[in-house]
mmCIF file of C-alpha atoms and ligand atoms in Angstrom:
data_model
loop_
_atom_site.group_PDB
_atom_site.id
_atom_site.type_symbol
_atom_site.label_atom_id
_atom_site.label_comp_id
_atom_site.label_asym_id
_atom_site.label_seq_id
_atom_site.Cartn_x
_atom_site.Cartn_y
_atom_site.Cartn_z
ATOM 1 C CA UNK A 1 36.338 56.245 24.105
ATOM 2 C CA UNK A 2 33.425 56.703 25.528
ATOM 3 C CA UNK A 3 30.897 60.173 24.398
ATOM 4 C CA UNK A 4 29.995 60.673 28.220
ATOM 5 C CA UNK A 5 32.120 63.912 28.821
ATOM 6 C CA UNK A 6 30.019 65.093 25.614
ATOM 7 C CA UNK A 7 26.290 64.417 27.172
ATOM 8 C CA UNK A 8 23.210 65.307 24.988
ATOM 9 C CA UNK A 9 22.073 67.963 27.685
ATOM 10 C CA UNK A 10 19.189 70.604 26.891
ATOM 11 C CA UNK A 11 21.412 73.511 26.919
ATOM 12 C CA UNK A 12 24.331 71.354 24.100
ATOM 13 C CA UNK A 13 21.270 70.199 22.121
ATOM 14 C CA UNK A 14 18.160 73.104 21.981
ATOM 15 C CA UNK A 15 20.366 75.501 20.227
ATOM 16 C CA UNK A 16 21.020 73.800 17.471
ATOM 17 C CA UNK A 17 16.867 72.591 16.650
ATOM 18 C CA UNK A 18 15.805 74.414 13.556
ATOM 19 C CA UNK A 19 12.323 73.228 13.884
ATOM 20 C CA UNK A 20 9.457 72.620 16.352
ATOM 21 C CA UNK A 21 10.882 68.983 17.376
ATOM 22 C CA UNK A 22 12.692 68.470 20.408
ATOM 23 C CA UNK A 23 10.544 71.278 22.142
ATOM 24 C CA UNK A 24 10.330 70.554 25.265
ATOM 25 C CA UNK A 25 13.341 68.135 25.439
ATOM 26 C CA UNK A 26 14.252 65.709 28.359
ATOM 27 C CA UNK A 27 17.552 64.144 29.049
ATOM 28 C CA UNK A 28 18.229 62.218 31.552
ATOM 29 C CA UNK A 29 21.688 60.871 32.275
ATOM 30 C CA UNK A 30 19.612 57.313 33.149
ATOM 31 C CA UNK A 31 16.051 56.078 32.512
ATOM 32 C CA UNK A 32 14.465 52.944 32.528
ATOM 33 C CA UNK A 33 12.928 53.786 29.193
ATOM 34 C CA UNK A 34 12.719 57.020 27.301
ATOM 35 C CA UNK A 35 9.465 55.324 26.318
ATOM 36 C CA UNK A 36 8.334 56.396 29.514
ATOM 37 C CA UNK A 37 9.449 59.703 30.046
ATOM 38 C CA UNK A 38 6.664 61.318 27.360
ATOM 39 C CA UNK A 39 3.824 59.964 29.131
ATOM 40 C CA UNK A 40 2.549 63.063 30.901
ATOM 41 C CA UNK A 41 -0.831 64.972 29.306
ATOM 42 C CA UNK A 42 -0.166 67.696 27.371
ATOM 43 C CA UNK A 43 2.990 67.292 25.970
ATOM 44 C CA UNK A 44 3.012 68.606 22.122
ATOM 45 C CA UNK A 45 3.653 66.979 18.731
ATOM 46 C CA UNK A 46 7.241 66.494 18.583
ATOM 47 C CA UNK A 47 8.402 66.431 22.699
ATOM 48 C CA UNK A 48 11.493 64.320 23.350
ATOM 49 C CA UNK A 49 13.393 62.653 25.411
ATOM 50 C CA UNK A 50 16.913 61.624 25.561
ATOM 51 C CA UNK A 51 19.138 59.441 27.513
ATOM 52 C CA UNK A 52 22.766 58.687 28.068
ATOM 53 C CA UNK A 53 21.593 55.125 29.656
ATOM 54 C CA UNK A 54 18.508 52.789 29.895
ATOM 55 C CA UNK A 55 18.071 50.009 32.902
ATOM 56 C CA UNK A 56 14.970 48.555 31.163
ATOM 57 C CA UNK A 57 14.754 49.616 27.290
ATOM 58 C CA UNK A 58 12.528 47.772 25.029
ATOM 59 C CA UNK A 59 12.515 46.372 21.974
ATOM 60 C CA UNK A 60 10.291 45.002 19.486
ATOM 61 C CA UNK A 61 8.216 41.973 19.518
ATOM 62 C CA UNK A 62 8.838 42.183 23.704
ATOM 63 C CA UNK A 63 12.443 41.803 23.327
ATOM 64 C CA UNK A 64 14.836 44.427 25.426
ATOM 65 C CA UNK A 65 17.252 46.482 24.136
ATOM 66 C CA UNK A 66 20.194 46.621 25.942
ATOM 67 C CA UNK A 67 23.018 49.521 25.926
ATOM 68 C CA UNK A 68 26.215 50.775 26.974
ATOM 69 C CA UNK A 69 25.889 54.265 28.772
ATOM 70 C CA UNK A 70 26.895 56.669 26.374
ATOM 71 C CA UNK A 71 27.726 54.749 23.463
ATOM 72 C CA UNK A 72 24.454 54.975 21.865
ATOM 73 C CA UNK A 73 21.776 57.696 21.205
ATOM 74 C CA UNK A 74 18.821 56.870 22.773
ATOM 75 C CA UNK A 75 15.626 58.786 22.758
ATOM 76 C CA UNK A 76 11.465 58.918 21.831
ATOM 77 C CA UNK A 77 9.786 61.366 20.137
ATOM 78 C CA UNK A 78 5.866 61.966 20.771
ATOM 79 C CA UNK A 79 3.755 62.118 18.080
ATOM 80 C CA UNK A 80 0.028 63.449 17.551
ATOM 81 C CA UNK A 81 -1.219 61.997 14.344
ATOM 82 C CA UNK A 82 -4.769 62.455 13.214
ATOM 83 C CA UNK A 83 -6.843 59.866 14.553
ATOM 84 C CA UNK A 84 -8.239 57.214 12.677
ATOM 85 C CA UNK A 85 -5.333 57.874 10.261
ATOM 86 C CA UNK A 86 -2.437 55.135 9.135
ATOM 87 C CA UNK A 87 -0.144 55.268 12.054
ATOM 88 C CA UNK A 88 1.399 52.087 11.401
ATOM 89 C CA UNK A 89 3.168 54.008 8.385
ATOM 90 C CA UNK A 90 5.084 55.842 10.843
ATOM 91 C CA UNK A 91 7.353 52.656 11.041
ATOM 92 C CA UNK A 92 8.535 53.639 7.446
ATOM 93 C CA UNK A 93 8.642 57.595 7.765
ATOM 94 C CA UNK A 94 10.902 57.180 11.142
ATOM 95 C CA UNK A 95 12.968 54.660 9.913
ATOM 96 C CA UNK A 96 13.589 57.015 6.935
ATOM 97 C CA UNK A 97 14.027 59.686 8.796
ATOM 98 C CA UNK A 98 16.841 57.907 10.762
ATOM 99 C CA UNK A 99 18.566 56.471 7.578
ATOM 100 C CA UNK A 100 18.867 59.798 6.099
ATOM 101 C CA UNK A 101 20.143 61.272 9.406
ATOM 102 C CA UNK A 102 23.085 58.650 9.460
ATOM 103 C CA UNK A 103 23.621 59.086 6.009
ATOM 104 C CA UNK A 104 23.740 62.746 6.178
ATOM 105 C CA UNK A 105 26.425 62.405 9.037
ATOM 106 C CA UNK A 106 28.250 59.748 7.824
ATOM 107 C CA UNK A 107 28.624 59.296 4.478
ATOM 108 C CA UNK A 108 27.159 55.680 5.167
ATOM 109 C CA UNK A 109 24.663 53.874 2.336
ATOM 110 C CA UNK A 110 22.020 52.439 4.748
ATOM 111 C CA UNK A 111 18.792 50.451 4.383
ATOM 112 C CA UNK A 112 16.209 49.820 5.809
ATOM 113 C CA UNK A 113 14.339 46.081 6.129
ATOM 114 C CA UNK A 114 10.578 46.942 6.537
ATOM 115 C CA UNK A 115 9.348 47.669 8.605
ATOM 116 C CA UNK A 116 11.815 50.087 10.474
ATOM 117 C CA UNK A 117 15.189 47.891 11.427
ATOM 118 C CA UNK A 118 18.133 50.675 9.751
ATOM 119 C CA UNK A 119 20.821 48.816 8.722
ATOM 120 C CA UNK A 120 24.773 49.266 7.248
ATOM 121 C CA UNK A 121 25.128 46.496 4.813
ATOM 122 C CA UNK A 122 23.864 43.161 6.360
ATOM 123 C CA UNK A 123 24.334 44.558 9.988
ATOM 124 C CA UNK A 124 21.537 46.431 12.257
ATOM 125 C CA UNK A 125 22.741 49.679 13.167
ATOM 126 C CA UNK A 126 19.532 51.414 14.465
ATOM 127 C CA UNK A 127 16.157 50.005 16.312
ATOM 128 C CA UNK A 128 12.819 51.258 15.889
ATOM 129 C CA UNK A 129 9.709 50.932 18.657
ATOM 130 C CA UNK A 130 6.678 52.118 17.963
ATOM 131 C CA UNK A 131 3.797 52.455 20.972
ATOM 132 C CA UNK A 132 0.554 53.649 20.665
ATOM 133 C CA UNK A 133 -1.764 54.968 23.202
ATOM 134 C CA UNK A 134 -5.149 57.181 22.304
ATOM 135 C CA UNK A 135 -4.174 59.956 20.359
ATOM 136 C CA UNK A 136 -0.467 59.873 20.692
ATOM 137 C CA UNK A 137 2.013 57.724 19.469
ATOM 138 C CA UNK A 138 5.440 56.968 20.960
ATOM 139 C CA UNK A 139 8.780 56.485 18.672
ATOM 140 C CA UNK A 140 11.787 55.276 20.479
ATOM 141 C CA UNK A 141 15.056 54.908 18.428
ATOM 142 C CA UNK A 142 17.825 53.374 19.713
ATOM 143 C CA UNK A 143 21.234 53.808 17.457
ATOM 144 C CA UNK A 144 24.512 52.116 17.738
ATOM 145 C CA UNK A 145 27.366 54.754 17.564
ATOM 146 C CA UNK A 146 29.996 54.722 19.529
ATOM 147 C CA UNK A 147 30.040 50.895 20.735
ATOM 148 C CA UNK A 148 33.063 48.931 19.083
ATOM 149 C CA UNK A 149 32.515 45.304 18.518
ATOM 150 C CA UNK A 150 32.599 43.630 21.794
ATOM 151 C CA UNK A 151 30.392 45.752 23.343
ATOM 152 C CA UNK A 152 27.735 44.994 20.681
ATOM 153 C CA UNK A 153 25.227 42.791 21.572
ATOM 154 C CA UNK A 154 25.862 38.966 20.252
ATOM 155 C CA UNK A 155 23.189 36.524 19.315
ATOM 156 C CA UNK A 156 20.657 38.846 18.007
ATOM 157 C CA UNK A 157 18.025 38.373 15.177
ATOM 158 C CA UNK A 158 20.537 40.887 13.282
ATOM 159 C CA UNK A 159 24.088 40.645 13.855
ATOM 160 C CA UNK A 160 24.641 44.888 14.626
ATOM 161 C CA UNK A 161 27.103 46.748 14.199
ATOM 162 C CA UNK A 162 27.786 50.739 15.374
ATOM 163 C CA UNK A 163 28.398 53.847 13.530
ATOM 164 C CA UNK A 164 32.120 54.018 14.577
ATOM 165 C CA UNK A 165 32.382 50.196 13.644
ATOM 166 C CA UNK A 166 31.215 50.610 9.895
ATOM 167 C CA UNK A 167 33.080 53.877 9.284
ATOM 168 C CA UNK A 168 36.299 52.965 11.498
ATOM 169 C CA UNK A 169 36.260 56.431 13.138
ATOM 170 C CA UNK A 170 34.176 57.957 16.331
ATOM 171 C CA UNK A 171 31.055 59.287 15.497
ATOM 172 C CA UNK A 172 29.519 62.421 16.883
ATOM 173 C CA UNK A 173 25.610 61.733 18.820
ATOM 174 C CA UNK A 174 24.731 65.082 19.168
ATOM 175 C CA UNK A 175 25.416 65.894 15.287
ATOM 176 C CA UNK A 176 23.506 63.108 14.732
ATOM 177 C CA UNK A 177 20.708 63.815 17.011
ATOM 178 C CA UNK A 178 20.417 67.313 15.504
ATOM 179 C CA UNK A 179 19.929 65.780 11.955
ATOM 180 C CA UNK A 180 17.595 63.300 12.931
ATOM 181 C CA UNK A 181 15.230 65.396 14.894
ATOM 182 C CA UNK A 182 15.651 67.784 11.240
ATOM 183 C CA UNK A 183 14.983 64.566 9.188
ATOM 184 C CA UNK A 184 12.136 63.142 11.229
ATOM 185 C CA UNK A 185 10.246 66.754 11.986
ATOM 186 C CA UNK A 186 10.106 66.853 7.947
ATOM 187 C CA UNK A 187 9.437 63.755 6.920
ATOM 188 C CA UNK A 188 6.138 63.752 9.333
ATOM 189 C CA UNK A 189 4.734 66.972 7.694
ATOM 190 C CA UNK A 190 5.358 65.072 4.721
ATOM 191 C CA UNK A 191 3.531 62.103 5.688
ATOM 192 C CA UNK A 192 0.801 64.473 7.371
ATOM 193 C CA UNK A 193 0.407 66.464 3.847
ATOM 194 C CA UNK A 194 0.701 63.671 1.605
ATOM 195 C CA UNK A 195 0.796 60.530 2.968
ATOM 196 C CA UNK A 196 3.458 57.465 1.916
ATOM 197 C CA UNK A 197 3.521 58.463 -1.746
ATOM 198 C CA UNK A 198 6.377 60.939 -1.737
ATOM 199 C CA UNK A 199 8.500 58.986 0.605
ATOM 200 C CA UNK A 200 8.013 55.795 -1.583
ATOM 201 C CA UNK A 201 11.015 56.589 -4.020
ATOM 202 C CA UNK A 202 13.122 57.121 -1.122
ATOM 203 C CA UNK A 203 11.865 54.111 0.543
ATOM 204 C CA UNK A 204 12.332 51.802 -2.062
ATOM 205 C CA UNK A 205 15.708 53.137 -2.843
ATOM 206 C CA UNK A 206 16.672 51.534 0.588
ATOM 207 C CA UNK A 207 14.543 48.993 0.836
ATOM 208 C CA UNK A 208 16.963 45.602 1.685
ATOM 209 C CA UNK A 209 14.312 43.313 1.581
ATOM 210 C CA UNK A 210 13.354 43.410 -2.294
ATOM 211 C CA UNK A 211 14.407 40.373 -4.089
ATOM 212 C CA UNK A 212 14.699 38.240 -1.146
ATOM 213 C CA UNK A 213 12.799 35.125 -0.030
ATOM 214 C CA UNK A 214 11.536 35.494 3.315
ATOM 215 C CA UNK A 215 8.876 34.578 5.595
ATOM 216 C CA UNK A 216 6.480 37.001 8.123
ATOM 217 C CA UNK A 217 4.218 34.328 9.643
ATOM 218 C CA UNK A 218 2.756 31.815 7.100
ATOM 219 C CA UNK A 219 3.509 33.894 4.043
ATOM 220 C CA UNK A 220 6.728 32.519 2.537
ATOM 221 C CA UNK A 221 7.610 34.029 -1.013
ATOM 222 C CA UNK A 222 9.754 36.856 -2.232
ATOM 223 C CA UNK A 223 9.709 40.623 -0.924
ATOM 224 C CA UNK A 224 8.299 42.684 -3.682
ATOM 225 C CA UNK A 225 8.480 46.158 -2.424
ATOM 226 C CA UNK A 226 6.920 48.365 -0.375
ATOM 227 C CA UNK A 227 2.967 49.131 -1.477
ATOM 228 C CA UNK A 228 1.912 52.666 -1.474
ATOM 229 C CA UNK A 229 -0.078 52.268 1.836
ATOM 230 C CA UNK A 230 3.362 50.998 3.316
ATOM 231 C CA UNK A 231 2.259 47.342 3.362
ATOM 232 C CA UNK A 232 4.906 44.806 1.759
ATOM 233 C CA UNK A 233 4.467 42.828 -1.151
ATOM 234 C CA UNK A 234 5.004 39.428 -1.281
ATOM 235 C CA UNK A 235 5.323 37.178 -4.092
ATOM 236 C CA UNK A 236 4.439 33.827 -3.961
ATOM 237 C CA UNK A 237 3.927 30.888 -6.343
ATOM 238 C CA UNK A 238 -0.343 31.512 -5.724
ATOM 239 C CA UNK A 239 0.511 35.642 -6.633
ATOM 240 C CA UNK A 240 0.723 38.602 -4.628
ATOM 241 C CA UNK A 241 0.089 38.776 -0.929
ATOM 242 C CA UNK A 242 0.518 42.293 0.955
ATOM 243 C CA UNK A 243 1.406 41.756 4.730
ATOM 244 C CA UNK A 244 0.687 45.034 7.730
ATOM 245 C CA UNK A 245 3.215 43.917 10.129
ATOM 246 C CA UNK A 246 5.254 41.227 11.165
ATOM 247 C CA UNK A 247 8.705 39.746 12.034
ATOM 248 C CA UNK A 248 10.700 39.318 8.593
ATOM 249 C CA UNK A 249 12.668 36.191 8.490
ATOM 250 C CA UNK A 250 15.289 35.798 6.108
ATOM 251 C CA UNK A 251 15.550 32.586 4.311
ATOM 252 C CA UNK A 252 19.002 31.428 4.379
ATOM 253 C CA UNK A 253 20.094 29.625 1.239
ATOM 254 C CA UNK A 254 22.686 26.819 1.520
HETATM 255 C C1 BTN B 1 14.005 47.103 18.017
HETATM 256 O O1 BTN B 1 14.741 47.084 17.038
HETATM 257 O O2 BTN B 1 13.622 46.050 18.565
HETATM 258 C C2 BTN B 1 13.544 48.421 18.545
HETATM 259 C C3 BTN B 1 14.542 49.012 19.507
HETATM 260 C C4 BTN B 1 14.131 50.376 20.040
HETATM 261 C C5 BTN B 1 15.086 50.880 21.095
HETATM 262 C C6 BTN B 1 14.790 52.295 21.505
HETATM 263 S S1 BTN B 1 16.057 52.977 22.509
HETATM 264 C C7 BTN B 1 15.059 54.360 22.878
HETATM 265 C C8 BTN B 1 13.652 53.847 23.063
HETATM 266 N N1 BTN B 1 13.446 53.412 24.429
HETATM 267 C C9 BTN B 1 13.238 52.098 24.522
HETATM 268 O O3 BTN B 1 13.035 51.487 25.574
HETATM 269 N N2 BTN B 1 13.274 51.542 23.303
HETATM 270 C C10 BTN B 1 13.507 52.531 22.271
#
């Protein structure tokens, strides 16, 4: 059953904030990207927008991310970092963020495989995108919830799965939205205060990569963990290489 007699409007959703995030808030019953809706001057740390439906969301690497209206919860937050600072940590704090939120809600385990992809066992439950422009940054999560498995998307990177898929039962967005908004407007001041040390336990308690041989463009070795400047270790045969970004492949063993 589909969540669109439930939809994530202002007036369901602002009463329940606790925090600065998600003021102002935008929904839309259909976008072409929530990326897109934040882009006016002016608009504070922590502005949002939410959608029931995308016509042109995007993912990473210049892949799209396709949906089913109102099966998923799809929004961006706007961020105002400090300039000059780390922003490519924010991969790591929002993809925390969003684990905690569906664990919170769900009673899932998740992790997460650096830099951001949220996962339920081996299957991708949540997408992270990142955009940068000047002073502001852009976060657009897209999580699976109510699709079951044939409306998933096939032939991904990832096989995915949704939140009503892994725990067998329908799964509330706006809950969900409430805690991550929660999860994410913490973590940040975190990050702001302190950096990536305080989120590393946290982080590395999820991390799915460690242990595993994989390859981000010509490094091939085994994921080490995450560094304390949110770069990931890998081993290799010559020693330790750490690696800022990049598409994780998995090496398959036979
Ligand atoms: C990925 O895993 O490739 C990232 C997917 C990010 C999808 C979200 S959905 C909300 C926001 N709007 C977009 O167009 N993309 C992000």
């Amino acid at each position: 059953m589909a969540d669109r007699s439930r939809p994530l409007t202002a007036d369901r959703v602002v009463p329940l904030l606790p925090g600065r995030f998600g003021r102002p808030y935008r929904w839309s019953e259909e976008c072409a990207s929530t990326q897109d809706e934040l882009r006016d001057a002016g608009l504070p740390d922590g502005a949002v927008a939410v959608t029931d439906h995308q016509t042109g969301g995007r993912g990473r690497s210049g892949r799209s991310w396709s949906d089913v209206a109102g099966r998923s919860l799809l929004l961006s937050v706007l961020l105002r970092p400090p300039a000059g600072g780390p922003v490519e940590q924010l991969s790591l704090v929002v993809g925390l963020a969003v684990a905690e939120a569906i664990e919170a809600t769900t009673g899932l385990a998740t992790t997460i495989k650096w830099p951001n992809d949220v996962l339920v066992g081996e299957r991708k439950v949540a997408g992270i995108l990142l955009e940068s422009s000047g002073e502001t940054v852009i976060c657009g999560i897209g999580v699976n919830v109510a699709q079951d498995d044939s409306e998933l998307p096939a032939g991904t990177r990832l096989p995915s799965t949704s939140l009503r898929v892994a725990t067998g039962r329908a799964q509330d967005r706006l809950t969900l939205l409430v805690a991550l908004l929660a999860s994410l407007e913490s973590r940040y001041e975190t990050w702001l205060a302190a950096a990536l040390a305080p989120l590393l336990p946290e982080l590395e308690r999820r991390d799915a990569l460690r242990g595993k041989a994989v390859t981000i463009g010509s490094h091939t070795g085994t994921a080490g963990g995450i560094a304390s400047d949110g770069r990931l270790r890998i081993l290799t045969p010559e020693g330790e290489t750490l690696v800022a970004s990049g598409e994780v492949v998995l090496q398959v063993s036979d």
